XYZ file of C-alpha atoms in Angstrom:
466
model
C 0.122 0.237 0.163
C 0.588 3.240 -0.877
C 1.068 5.422 2.359
C 2.190 8.611 1.116
C -0.990 10.004 1.631
C -1.553 11.045 4.443
C 1.941 13.260 4.662
C 2.536 16.327 7.552
C -0.303 18.036 8.423
C -0.230 21.824 6.349
C -1.430 25.235 5.941
C -3.221 23.738 2.763
C -2.151 20.952 1.861
C -3.153 18.213 3.996
C -4.868 20.223 5.796
C -7.757 17.949 7.625
C -4.821 15.231 9.199
C -3.774 14.195 12.107
C -0.652 13.275 14.110
C -2.603 9.892 14.851
C -2.874 9.302 11.727
C 0.160 10.109 10.492
C 2.198 8.136 12.755
C -0.286 5.119 11.212
C -0.468 5.487 7.850
C 3.315 6.048 6.358
C 5.683 4.046 3.765
C 8.122 2.916 7.535
C 4.817 2.168 9.332
C 3.265 -0.036 6.728
C 6.629 -1.570 6.065
C 7.279 -2.179 9.785
C 3.585 -3.965 9.110
C 4.853 -6.347 6.471
C 8.121 -7.300 7.692
C 5.439 -8.768 10.866
C 3.613 -10.524 8.548
C 6.116 -12.184 6.999
C 8.241 -12.655 10.894
C 4.723 -14.741 11.976
C 5.015 -16.417 8.746
C 8.180 -17.681 8.841
C 7.751 -18.247 12.735
C 4.751 -20.630 11.710
C 6.415 -22.186 9.438
C 9.588 -23.410 11.834
C 7.129 -24.841 14.344
C 5.500 -26.910 11.389
C 9.438 -28.105 10.112
C 9.207 -25.970 6.540
C 11.841 -24.143 7.057
C 15.087 -24.353 9.329
C 14.487 -22.520 12.828
C 17.556 -21.305 13.109
C 16.623 -19.162 9.606
C 13.491 -18.399 11.660
C 15.234 -16.467 14.264
C 17.200 -13.892 11.684
C 14.115 -13.479 9.544
C 12.207 -12.197 12.487
C 15.059 -10.471 14.673
C 15.887 -8.694 11.082
C 12.146 -8.172 11.224
C 12.687 -4.224 11.921
C 12.071 -0.968 9.408
C 14.729 0.436 11.196
C 17.502 -1.949 9.525
C 15.577 -1.414 6.323
C 18.053 1.457 4.205
C 15.366 3.191 2.738
C 16.719 5.214 0.165
C 17.804 1.961 -1.293
C 14.436 0.566 -1.181
C 12.937 3.892 -3.228
C 15.346 3.688 -5.291
C 15.116 -0.198 -6.399
C 10.867 0.055 -6.825
C 12.061 2.340 -9.692
C 12.746 -0.338 -11.697
C 8.953 -2.325 -10.401
C 4.864 -1.193 -9.890
C 5.159 -4.605 -8.236
C 3.744 -3.383 -4.805
C 6.569 -6.347 -2.250
C 9.229 -7.218 -4.463
C 11.310 -3.865 -4.107
C 10.555 -4.612 -0.011
C 11.771 -8.031 -0.533
C 14.838 -8.007 -2.340
C 16.030 -5.725 0.590
C 14.920 -7.520 3.646
C 16.204 -10.746 1.590
C 19.501 -9.489 1.345
C 19.656 -8.112 5.116
C 19.010 -11.629 6.416
C 22.019 -13.290 5.052
C 21.898 -16.634 4.304
C 18.792 -17.160 5.653
C 17.007 -15.111 3.429
C 15.866 -17.411 1.314
C 13.592 -18.701 3.065
C 11.979 -15.455 3.231
C 7.603 -15.566 2.274
C 8.407 -19.105 1.358
C 5.519 -20.198 -0.681
C 2.759 -17.017 0.072
C 2.028 -15.371 -2.279
C 2.019 -11.422 -2.436
C -1.460 -9.909 -1.938
C -1.774 -12.522 1.575
C 1.295 -10.140 2.620
C -0.529 -6.744 1.163
C -4.105 -7.690 2.560
C -2.819 -8.609 6.360
C -0.754 -5.913 6.829
C -3.305 -3.947 5.895
C -5.411 -5.544 8.577
C -3.270 -4.478 10.704
C -2.332 -0.874 9.936
C -6.774 -0.326 10.257
C -6.787 -2.099 12.890
C -4.172 0.149 14.956
C -6.558 3.107 13.234
C -9.639 1.507 13.794
C -8.986 1.863 18.109
C -7.335 5.518 17.646
C -10.466 6.851 16.199
C -12.865 4.347 18.425
C -11.597 5.989 21.673
C -11.894 8.869 20.618
C -15.846 8.610 19.550
C -15.995 7.902 23.437
C -14.145 10.720 24.187
C -17.202 12.361 22.433
C -19.467 9.947 23.637
C -19.131 10.720 27.237
C -18.727 14.833 26.349
C -22.357 14.892 24.489
C -23.628 12.900 27.748
C -21.577 15.328 30.074
C -23.166 18.357 27.785
C -26.971 17.431 28.102
C -27.009 16.061 31.941
C -24.973 19.727 32.188
C -27.609 21.344 30.041
C -30.485 19.453 30.995
C -32.421 22.773 32.448
C -30.929 25.444 29.908
C -34.478 26.454 28.063
C -34.264 27.349 24.641
C -36.096 26.935 21.273
C -37.076 23.823 18.920
C -36.767 24.654 15.405
C -38.701 22.508 12.927
C -38.991 23.774 8.795
C -36.217 26.340 9.960
C -38.487 27.759 12.308
C -39.451 28.414 15.918
C -41.360 25.271 16.944
C -41.576 24.419 20.566
C -39.310 24.671 23.324
C -36.782 22.535 24.499
C -33.562 22.824 26.431
C -30.369 21.969 25.578
C -29.529 18.937 26.813
C -32.490 17.896 24.294
C -30.372 18.397 21.682
C -26.752 17.129 22.919
C -28.757 13.626 23.798
C -29.567 13.226 20.432
C -26.507 13.397 19.647
C -24.733 11.126 22.128
C -27.797 9.127 21.540
C -26.591 8.470 17.745
C -23.362 8.758 18.962
C -24.057 5.843 20.518
C -25.447 3.858 18.305
C -22.154 4.516 16.645
C -20.180 2.475 18.537
C -22.130 -0.287 18.522
C -22.175 -0.487 14.317
C -18.256 -0.615 14.983
C -18.083 -3.021 17.234
C -20.571 -5.307 15.065
C -18.222 -3.993 12.018
C -15.071 -4.990 14.342
C -16.618 -8.545 14.101
C -15.403 -8.824 10.591
C -12.854 -6.929 9.978
C -9.672 -7.975 11.756
C -10.253 -10.815 9.800
C -6.230 -12.049 8.414
C -5.392 -12.803 4.276
C -3.239 -16.409 3.952
C -4.839 -18.309 0.666
C -2.039 -18.281 -2.146
C -1.569 -17.455 -5.613
C -5.678 -17.911 -6.209
C -6.999 -18.695 -2.650
C -6.556 -22.516 -2.820
C -3.300 -22.805 -0.366
C -1.933 -24.534 -3.007
C 1.728 -23.971 -2.712
C 1.513 -25.415 0.380
C -0.917 -28.013 0.451
C -1.450 -29.998 3.560
C 0.087 -27.891 6.011
C -1.998 -24.555 4.669
C -4.803 -24.917 7.433
C -2.402 -24.742 10.364
C -0.179 -22.943 8.659
C -2.856 -20.100 8.538
C -4.242 -20.471 12.562
C -0.637 -20.521 13.608
C 0.266 -17.250 11.838
C -3.555 -15.289 12.774
C -3.080 -16.466 16.048
C 0.945 -14.559 16.389
C -1.035 -11.680 14.768
C -3.853 -12.313 16.838
C -6.484 -11.790 13.979
C -8.981 -14.235 13.212
C -9.198 -17.213 10.456
C -11.566 -16.585 7.164
C -13.135 -19.763 5.950
C -12.010 -18.712 2.619
C -10.111 -15.955 0.561
C -11.315 -12.745 0.306
C -9.140 -11.463 -2.623
C -11.917 -10.836 -4.730
C -14.385 -9.384 -1.399
C -13.692 -6.355 -0.246
C -16.805 -5.869 1.780
C -15.154 -5.525 5.116
C -13.129 -2.103 4.696
C -15.989 -0.930 2.696
C -18.575 -1.874 5.132
C -15.717 0.015 7.502
C -15.846 2.842 5.705
C -20.028 2.828 5.587
C -20.533 3.340 8.978
C -17.613 5.794 9.366
C -19.168 7.572 6.864
C -22.671 7.550 8.951
C -20.511 8.413 12.119
C -19.194 11.083 11.235
C -22.724 11.941 9.545
C -23.490 13.124 12.995
C -20.184 15.112 13.557
C -21.020 17.043 10.175
C -24.124 17.227 12.470
C -23.264 18.969 15.168
C -20.715 20.999 13.477
C -23.596 22.508 11.658
C -25.881 22.971 14.014
C -23.484 24.978 16.548
C -21.993 26.922 12.942
C -26.172 28.244 12.432
C -26.766 28.381 15.749
C -23.872 31.324 15.874
C -25.371 33.972 14.003
C -26.410 37.081 15.068
C -29.920 36.925 14.855
C -29.730 34.246 17.188
C -26.623 33.948 18.774
C -27.652 31.169 21.244
C -23.947 29.419 20.767
C -20.795 30.270 20.216
C -17.406 28.333 19.711
C -14.247 29.216 21.346
C -12.474 31.733 19.991
C -8.679 32.648 21.493
C -8.594 36.606 23.139
C -6.745 38.174 20.151
C -7.673 36.319 17.089
C -8.871 38.155 14.183
C -11.951 36.632 12.090
C -11.117 38.887 9.254
C -8.820 40.569 7.554
C -11.116 43.586 6.791
C -13.672 43.968 8.936
C -13.029 43.770 12.478
C -15.300 43.194 14.658
C -16.274 39.729 13.015
C -16.126 36.372 15.293
C -16.393 33.781 12.471
C -16.942 30.026 13.605
C -14.077 28.603 11.649
C -13.345 25.132 14.145
C -17.526 24.034 13.080
C -17.765 25.453 9.357
C -13.664 23.091 9.219
C -15.954 19.455 10.603
C -18.712 20.597 7.996
C -15.865 20.741 5.272
C -14.410 17.232 6.878
C -16.992 16.182 6.986
C -17.757 16.927 3.311
C -15.195 15.404 1.491
C -15.064 12.818 3.782
C -18.473 11.504 2.327
C -16.692 11.648 -0.861
C -14.023 9.112 -0.079
C -16.625 6.388 1.230
C -18.432 7.258 -2.709
C -14.793 5.942 -3.552
C -14.493 3.305 -1.412
C -17.630 1.421 -2.760
C -15.387 1.672 -6.339
C -13.447 -1.836 -4.568
C -16.268 -3.601 -4.686
C -16.033 -4.378 -8.681
C -13.662 -7.601 -9.721
C -12.781 -10.140 -11.935
C -11.203 -13.304 -11.573
C -9.682 -14.501 -8.624
C -7.602 -11.340 -8.067
C -8.195 -7.888 -9.462
C -5.409 -5.491 -8.294
C -7.355 -2.510 -9.618
C -9.383 -3.076 -6.565
C -6.549 -3.071 -4.569
C -5.190 -0.386 -5.077
C -8.213 2.013 -4.975
C -7.837 0.675 -0.457
C -4.033 2.416 -0.807
C -5.911 5.693 -1.216
C -9.357 5.852 0.167
C -8.198 4.249 3.824
C -5.459 6.172 4.370
C -7.543 9.389 3.715
C -10.670 7.359 5.450
C -9.218 7.545 8.895
C -7.762 10.560 8.729
C -10.541 12.877 8.100
C -12.317 11.153 10.100
C -9.530 11.488 12.682
C -9.428 15.452 12.353
C -12.944 15.749 12.093
C -13.792 13.591 15.338
C -11.157 15.613 17.266
C -12.975 18.782 16.178
C -16.112 17.957 17.677
C -14.779 17.266 20.944
C -12.614 20.534 21.237
C -15.747 21.964 19.592
C -18.283 20.167 22.228
C -16.033 20.955 25.202
C -15.471 24.625 24.968
C -18.291 26.032 23.490
C -19.813 29.010 24.836
C -23.516 28.931 25.809
C -25.784 32.564 25.543
C -29.454 31.588 27.543
C -30.009 36.010 28.171
C -29.860 35.039 23.932
C -32.638 31.545 24.107
C -34.629 33.469 26.079
C -34.852 36.581 24.249
C -35.965 33.675 21.283
C -38.171 32.486 23.271
C -39.796 35.420 22.957
C -39.206 36.884 20.113
C -42.733 35.647 18.476
C -44.771 36.683 21.314
C -46.372 33.700 23.209
C -47.578 32.077 19.696
C -44.533 29.237 19.791
C -46.802 27.742 22.967
C -50.058 27.687 21.005
C -49.867 23.590 21.167
C -49.865 23.638 24.814
C -53.192 25.882 24.692
C -54.921 24.261 21.499
C -54.868 20.866 23.396
C -55.866 22.324 26.408
C -59.249 24.136 24.669
C -59.656 20.555 22.699
C -60.949 19.423 26.619
C -63.989 21.360 25.935
C -64.275 22.500 22.293
C -62.837 19.413 20.183
C -59.583 18.555 18.242
C -60.844 20.287 14.650
C -62.597 23.688 16.502
C -59.879 24.394 18.711
C -57.534 24.408 16.118
C -58.682 26.567 13.880
C -59.409 28.988 16.672
C -55.721 28.948 17.147
C -54.898 29.328 14.222
C -57.153 32.383 13.595
C -55.258 33.930 17.249
C -52.005 32.750 17.145
C -52.150 34.439 12.986
C -53.446 37.905 14.275
C -50.861 37.723 16.787
C -48.168 37.481 14.257
C -49.812 40.012 11.997
C -49.692 42.727 14.563
C -46.755 41.566 15.768
C -49.200 41.476 19.573
C -48.547 39.455 22.537
C -50.958 35.967 21.349
C -51.951 36.098 25.024
C -54.365 39.111 24.324
C -54.936 37.418 21.003
C -56.908 34.701 23.184
C -58.454 36.149 25.646
C -60.016 38.912 22.790
C -62.121 36.436 21.730
C -65.033 34.661 23.199
C -64.916 30.893 22.834
C -61.130 31.371 23.995
C -62.146 33.037 26.822
C -65.906 31.326 27.745
C -63.351 27.954 29.296
C -59.318 29.236 29.283
C -58.938 32.157 31.989
C -56.018 34.834 32.602
C -54.559 33.033 34.946
C -54.533 29.308 33.081
C -52.636 30.595 30.070
C -50.578 32.399 31.854
C -49.857 29.145 33.140
C -50.494 27.292 29.149
C -48.072 29.908 27.236
C -45.098 29.719 29.971
C -42.446 27.222 28.421
C -40.843 25.546 31.477
C -44.300 23.822 31.023
C -45.094 22.814 28.044
C -41.514 20.543 27.938
C -43.210 17.452 28.631
C -40.669 14.376 29.367
C -37.495 15.938 28.478
C -35.969 15.380 31.757
C -36.852 11.563 31.725
C -35.604 11.196 27.657
C -32.263 13.005 28.874
C -31.994 10.764 31.782
C -32.782 7.916 29.845
C -30.046 8.336 27.005
C -27.852 9.176 29.880
C -28.446 5.692 31.247
C -27.997 3.746 28.193
C -24.544 5.646 27.807
C -23.476 4.495 30.768
C -24.284 0.966 31.127
C -22.067 1.160 27.855
C -18.935 2.059 29.058
C -19.383 -0.213 31.889
C -20.032 -2.925 29.517
C -17.724 -5.514 29.146
C -17.506 -5.544 25.965
C -16.125 -2.174 25.461
C -13.978 -2.346 28.069
C -11.892 -5.561 26.696
C -11.691 -4.007 23.649
C -10.641 -0.368 24.852
C -7.724 -2.832 27.071
C -7.276 -4.189 23.557
C -3.716 -4.420 22.455
C -2.937 -3.803 18.766
C 0.760 -4.324 18.803
C 0.051 -8.248 19.723
């Protein structure tokens, strides 16, 4: 796999990347994974008696990328487009006489695929840990802002009162489902490849199954019933699940971006003192972090689409699909890791303007509680008539920009059944939050149970360097 895609983070080029993924997706790190597989192969073959034990010991001792002359390797790679032969030539020479037993009886694809799984496993674990961090941050905010009153909006319009904690709880519930999806996905993902040229293990005959089991035990990978040379669905499933997960990040970024507009001004991302938002307008405090979360997610969606191109394969091996993986997998993890880190920072440092939330709740003079009044009036005159009466009163209030309560009191049918005290109670936002607190508590309780589950605890302690 060509891992130069990641590169170093820059101001403009490779902007959406992280140190975490740069450390995993680079040439030297991937070559080390290739050598890890070759070492596991040699150790397993020696245990079975296929190659001499002394040769295997030398191969294992030399399977260190720091011993590889990278300049020599790059020079050798200029003479062939083969992804592994230049590495094998340099590694074989490094092993001396034992070099003749390097890569014994196996095919390139087995080594490349298994090394890629090892690489992806480490990247997956890093993402997974950050997703849990985000999930906990969302739950913390849901709890902290359980009673922070704000306007709920539907179709871009003011609808009914909610709390900021409720909004965070919805995001927390989504992130919980993403955790569960990824846990399910990994069960099919961390599977090694050892099947020979066309998948039949012909070159190893009766040793094939035993050797495969030993190699994957060393590498802590699962076995597969049959080759997946031309079955790239597990990687594409991962890309799909990550894409779904990242949609929540994009949504959080977009919502925070929208709620920072001065006309709303309910949320505000942290901006360091003396940080200029514009080169020409000194008053600007631009939402750079939230907009970058949204932008990174939009790019990520394209990478997920690219992953599906690897599913179309011919015959028993098709490197055209494999070459696509070498491009999209690093980008997938880079973009996702960047977006996760940015969203965590955004959520943890978010400013909340409660006074503006209250102001916006009162912006339409009480008509946003029309449903509450309608439901109460329905007890006396029926739903259809109540809806018509309250609709007329709400429209009159909006048109004249007068208090909704005054329009209601001027209606003879309303005043016949509902007193001024009744209306004061009905149009008080805190009285029409439904089961908001109970729903928030339910989400937090479910997530706390997930954090404490044996499955999650065991996975977080998983040794990716096994």
